């Protein structure tokens, strides 16, 4: 992975962590507007953890960040979010473990960026390719 790729994935990870770190009302609004599925959030956590493990092996990600991401993944496993079809907005209000995930995401962002309160990502419409 090149330095450019590494920087891209660090930024992508920070945007996703910003969603996990956001306050409950901001998360509910964001998730409801985008109709995010709980399983999709879990898939993103697994993807980010996979990326983070590779970056840590190359020495481009701090071990404490990797540990925090592993803890978030563990919470997702305990909540069995893959076994819960449905909207993330509904899951946010149903399980108190989201508060612990939020705290971990904030801790990671503060360690990496000095702050946790970041703008939530905007939805990017799909690109249409016409022949």
PDB file of C-alpha atoms in Angstrom:
ATOM      1  CA  UNK A   1       0.000   0.000   0.000  1.00  0.00           C
ATOM      2  CA  UNK A   2       1.453   3.351  -0.994  1.00  0.00           C
ATOM      3  CA  UNK A   3       1.645   6.423   1.240  1.00  0.00           C
ATOM      4  CA  UNK A   4      -1.184   7.983  -0.784  1.00  0.00           C
ATOM      5  CA  UNK A   5      -3.359   4.887  -0.292  1.00  0.00           C
ATOM      6  CA  UNK A   6      -2.497   4.798   3.403  1.00  0.00           C
ATOM      7  CA  UNK A   7      -3.507   8.461   3.816  1.00  0.00           C
ATOM      8  CA  UNK A   8      -6.751   7.834   1.932  1.00  0.00           C
ATOM      9  CA  UNK A   9      -7.721   4.911   4.171  1.00  0.00           C
ATOM     10  CA  UNK A  10      -6.792   6.846   7.322  1.00  0.00           C
ATOM     11  CA  UNK A  11      -9.139   9.642   6.223  1.00  0.00           C
ATOM     12  CA  UNK A  12     -11.863   7.131   5.310  1.00  0.00           C
ATOM     13  CA  UNK A  13     -11.488   5.484   8.709  1.00  0.00           C
ATOM     14  CA  UNK A  14     -11.666   8.869  10.471  1.00  0.00           C
ATOM     15  CA  UNK A  15     -14.919   9.706   8.649  1.00  0.00           C
ATOM     16  CA  UNK A  16     -16.458   6.396   9.686  1.00  0.00           C
ATOM     17  CA  UNK A  17     -15.241   6.818  13.268  1.00  0.00           C
ATOM     18  CA  UNK A  18     -16.806  10.289  13.264  1.00  0.00           C
ATOM     19  CA  UNK A  19     -20.162   8.616  12.642  1.00  0.00           C
ATOM     20  CA  UNK A  20     -19.593   6.131  15.473  1.00  0.00           C
ATOM     21  CA  UNK A  21     -18.375   8.927  17.787  1.00  0.00           C
ATOM     22  CA  UNK A  22     -21.199  11.378  17.088  1.00  0.00           C
ATOM     23  CA  UNK A  23     -23.730  12.185  19.764  1.00  0.00           C
ATOM     24  CA  UNK A  24     -26.832   9.993  19.871  1.00  0.00           C
ATOM     25  CA  UNK A  25     -29.182  12.568  18.318  1.00  0.00           C
ATOM     26  CA  UNK A  26     -26.719  13.284  15.491  1.00  0.00           C
ATOM     27  CA  UNK A  27     -26.293   9.551  14.872  1.00  0.00           C
ATOM     28  CA  UNK A  28     -30.044   8.997  14.790  1.00  0.00           C
ATOM     29  CA  UNK A  29     -30.586  11.838  12.344  1.00  0.00           C
ATOM     30  CA  UNK A  30     -27.677  10.796  10.114  1.00  0.00           C
ATOM     31  CA  UNK A  31     -28.652   7.097  10.112  1.00  0.00           C
ATOM     32  CA  UNK A  32     -32.341   7.841   9.509  1.00  0.00           C
ATOM     33  CA  UNK A  33     -31.681  10.205   6.626  1.00  0.00           C
ATOM     34  CA  UNK A  34     -29.482   7.634   4.899  1.00  0.00           C
ATOM     35  CA  UNK A  35     -31.540   4.582   5.910  1.00  0.00           C
ATOM     36  CA  UNK A  36     -28.352   2.842   7.009  1.00  0.00           C
ATOM     37  CA  UNK A  37     -28.724  -0.849   7.818  1.00  0.00           C
ATOM     38  CA  UNK A  38     -27.146  -2.148  11.018  1.00  0.00           C
ATOM     39  CA  UNK A  39     -25.412  -4.986   9.166  1.00  0.00           C
ATOM     40  CA  UNK A  40     -23.775  -2.431   6.832  1.00  0.00           C
ATOM     41  CA  UNK A  41     -22.259  -0.634   9.831  1.00  0.00           C
ATOM     42  CA  UNK A  42     -20.908  -3.972  11.085  1.00  0.00           C
ATOM     43  CA  UNK A  43     -19.449  -4.712   7.650  1.00  0.00           C
ATOM     44  CA  UNK A  44     -17.680  -1.345   7.694  1.00  0.00           C
ATOM     45  CA  UNK A  45     -16.220  -2.074  11.133  1.00  0.00           C
ATOM     46  CA  UNK A  46     -14.856  -5.403   9.892  1.00  0.00           C
ATOM     47  CA  UNK A  47     -13.426  -3.728   6.792  1.00  0.00           C
ATOM     48  CA  UNK A  48     -11.750  -0.976   8.800  1.00  0.00           C
ATOM     49  CA  UNK A  49     -10.298  -3.494  11.239  1.00  0.00           C
ATOM     50  CA  UNK A  50      -8.847  -5.460   8.318  1.00  0.00           C
ATOM     51  CA  UNK A  51      -7.304  -2.281   6.897  1.00  0.00           C
ATOM     52  CA  UNK A  52      -6.000  -1.255  10.322  1.00  0.00           C
ATOM     53  CA  UNK A  53      -4.316  -4.597  10.900  1.00  0.00           C
ATOM     54  CA  UNK A  54      -2.469  -4.241   7.594  1.00  0.00           C
ATOM     55  CA  UNK A  55      -1.451  -0.655   8.350  1.00  0.00           C
ATOM     56  CA  UNK A  56      -0.256  -1.649  11.836  1.00  0.00           C
ATOM     57  CA  UNK A  57       1.852  -4.462  10.352  1.00  0.00           C
ATOM     58  CA  UNK A  58       3.521  -1.900   8.094  1.00  0.00           C
ATOM     59  CA  UNK A  59       4.044   0.470  11.017  1.00  0.00           C
ATOM     60  CA  UNK A  60       1.738   3.173   9.657  1.00  0.00           C
ATOM     61  CA  UNK A  61      -0.928   2.897  12.353  1.00  0.00           C
ATOM     62  CA  UNK A  62      -0.444   3.277  16.070  1.00  0.00           C
ATOM     63  CA  UNK A  63      -0.961   0.088  18.132  1.00  0.00           C
ATOM     64  CA  UNK A  64      -3.432   1.831  20.466  1.00  0.00           C
ATOM     65  CA  UNK A  65      -5.626   2.736  17.493  1.00  0.00           C
ATOM     66  CA  UNK A  66      -5.628  -0.882  16.349  1.00  0.00           C
ATOM     67  CA  UNK A  67      -6.488  -2.007  19.884  1.00  0.00           C
ATOM     68  CA  UNK A  68      -9.407   0.446  20.020  1.00  0.00           C
ATOM     69  CA  UNK A  69     -10.730  -0.797  16.684  1.00  0.00           C
ATOM     70  CA  UNK A  70     -10.482  -4.379  17.910  1.00  0.00           C
ATOM     71  CA  UNK A  71     -12.526  -3.421  20.978  1.00  0.00           C
ATOM     72  CA  UNK A  72     -15.184  -1.827  18.775  1.00  0.00           C
ATOM     73  CA  UNK A  73     -15.270  -4.991  16.659  1.00  0.00           C
ATOM     74  CA  UNK A  74     -15.633  -7.068  19.830  1.00  0.00           C
ATOM     75  CA  UNK A  75     -18.641  -4.975  20.900  1.00  0.00           C
ATOM     76  CA  UNK A  76     -20.204  -5.491  17.477  1.00  0.00           C
ATOM     77  CA  UNK A  77     -19.713  -9.242  17.886  1.00  0.00           C
ATOM     78  CA  UNK A  78     -21.308  -9.182  21.341  1.00  0.00           C
ATOM     79  CA  UNK A  79     -24.300  -7.266  19.998  1.00  0.00           C
ATOM     80  CA  UNK A  80     -24.594  -9.757  17.110  1.00  0.00           C
ATOM     81  CA  UNK A  81     -25.424  -6.940  14.712  1.00  0.00           C
ATOM     82  CA  UNK A  82     -25.137  -9.231  11.685  1.00  0.00           C
ATOM     83  CA  UNK A  83     -27.997 -11.261  13.124  1.00  0.00           C
ATOM     84  CA  UNK A  84     -30.186  -8.167  13.433  1.00  0.00           C
ATOM     85  CA  UNK A  85     -31.619  -7.069  10.154  1.00  0.00           C
ATOM     86  CA  UNK A  86     -32.985  -3.595  10.193  1.00  0.00           C
ATOM     87  CA  UNK A  87     -32.128   0.034  10.358  1.00  0.00           C
ATOM     88  CA  UNK A  88     -29.201   1.274  12.406  1.00  0.00           C
ATOM     89  CA  UNK A  89     -31.339   4.126  13.767  1.00  0.00           C
ATOM     90  CA  UNK A  90     -33.569   1.521  15.432  1.00  0.00           C
ATOM     91  CA  UNK A  91     -30.602  -0.388  16.854  1.00  0.00           C
ATOM     92  CA  UNK A  92     -29.082   2.799  18.291  1.00  0.00           C
ATOM     93  CA  UNK A  93     -32.062   3.256  20.584  1.00  0.00           C
ATOM     94  CA  UNK A  94     -32.375  -0.425  21.502  1.00  0.00           C
ATOM     95  CA  UNK A  95     -28.890  -1.315  22.780  1.00  0.00           C
ATOM     96  CA  UNK A  96     -26.876   0.561  25.397  1.00  0.00           C
ATOM     97  CA  UNK A  97     -23.628  -0.920  24.039  1.00  0.00           C
ATOM     98  CA  UNK A  98     -23.699   1.794  21.350  1.00  0.00           C
ATOM     99  CA  UNK A  99     -22.677   4.230  24.073  1.00  0.00           C
ATOM    100  CA  UNK A 100     -19.524   2.193  24.709  1.00  0.00           C
ATOM    101  CA  UNK A 101     -18.786   2.055  20.971  1.00  0.00           C
ATOM    102  CA  UNK A 102     -19.256   5.833  20.845  1.00  0.00           C
ATOM    103  CA  UNK A 103     -16.772   6.318  23.707  1.00  0.00           C
ATOM    104  CA  UNK A 104     -14.156   4.095  22.040  1.00  0.00           C
ATOM    105  CA  UNK A 105     -14.546   5.850  18.691  1.00  0.00           C
ATOM    106  CA  UNK A 106     -14.093   9.205  20.428  1.00  0.00           C
ATOM    107  CA  UNK A 107     -10.979   7.974  22.221  1.00  0.00           C
ATOM    108  CA  UNK A 108      -9.429   6.793  18.932  1.00  0.00           C
ATOM    109  CA  UNK A 109     -10.182  10.067  17.166  1.00  0.00           C
ATOM    110  CA  UNK A 110      -8.778  12.159  20.012  1.00  0.00           C
ATOM    111  CA  UNK A 111      -5.598  10.052  20.051  1.00  0.00           C
ATOM    112  CA  UNK A 112      -5.150  10.389  16.278  1.00  0.00           C
ATOM    113  CA  UNK A 113      -6.513  13.848  15.530  1.00  0.00           C
ATOM    114  CA  UNK A 114      -6.758  15.671  18.846  1.00  0.00           C
ATOM    115  CA  UNK A 115     -10.557  15.887  18.666  1.00  0.00           C
ATOM    116  CA  UNK A 116     -13.533  13.631  18.122  1.00  0.00           C
ATOM    117  CA  UNK A 117     -16.265  16.002  16.995  1.00  0.00           C
ATOM    118  CA  UNK A 118     -15.910  15.920  13.220  1.00  0.00           C
ATOM    119  CA  UNK A 119     -18.399  16.645  10.462  1.00  0.00           C
ATOM    120  CA  UNK A 120     -20.407  13.601   9.521  1.00  0.00           C
ATOM    121  CA  UNK A 121     -19.831  12.388   5.970  1.00  0.00           C
ATOM    122  CA  UNK A 122     -22.245  13.535   3.309  1.00  0.00           C
ATOM    123  CA  UNK A 123     -23.907  11.077   1.042  1.00  0.00           C
ATOM    124  CA  UNK A 124     -22.209  10.809  -2.300  1.00  0.00           C
ATOM    125  CA  UNK A 125     -24.621   9.916  -5.082  1.00  0.00           C
ATOM    126  CA  UNK A 126     -23.541   7.002  -7.265  1.00  0.00           C
ATOM    127  CA  UNK A 127     -21.794   7.878 -10.480  1.00  0.00           C
ATOM    128  CA  UNK A 128     -23.512   6.803 -13.659  1.00  0.00           C
ATOM    129  CA  UNK A 129     -21.350   5.687 -16.520  1.00  0.00           C
ATOM    130  CA  UNK A 130     -22.909   6.059 -19.922  1.00  0.00           C
ATOM    131  CA  UNK A 131     -21.519   4.486 -23.074  1.00  0.00           C
TER     132      UNK A 131
END
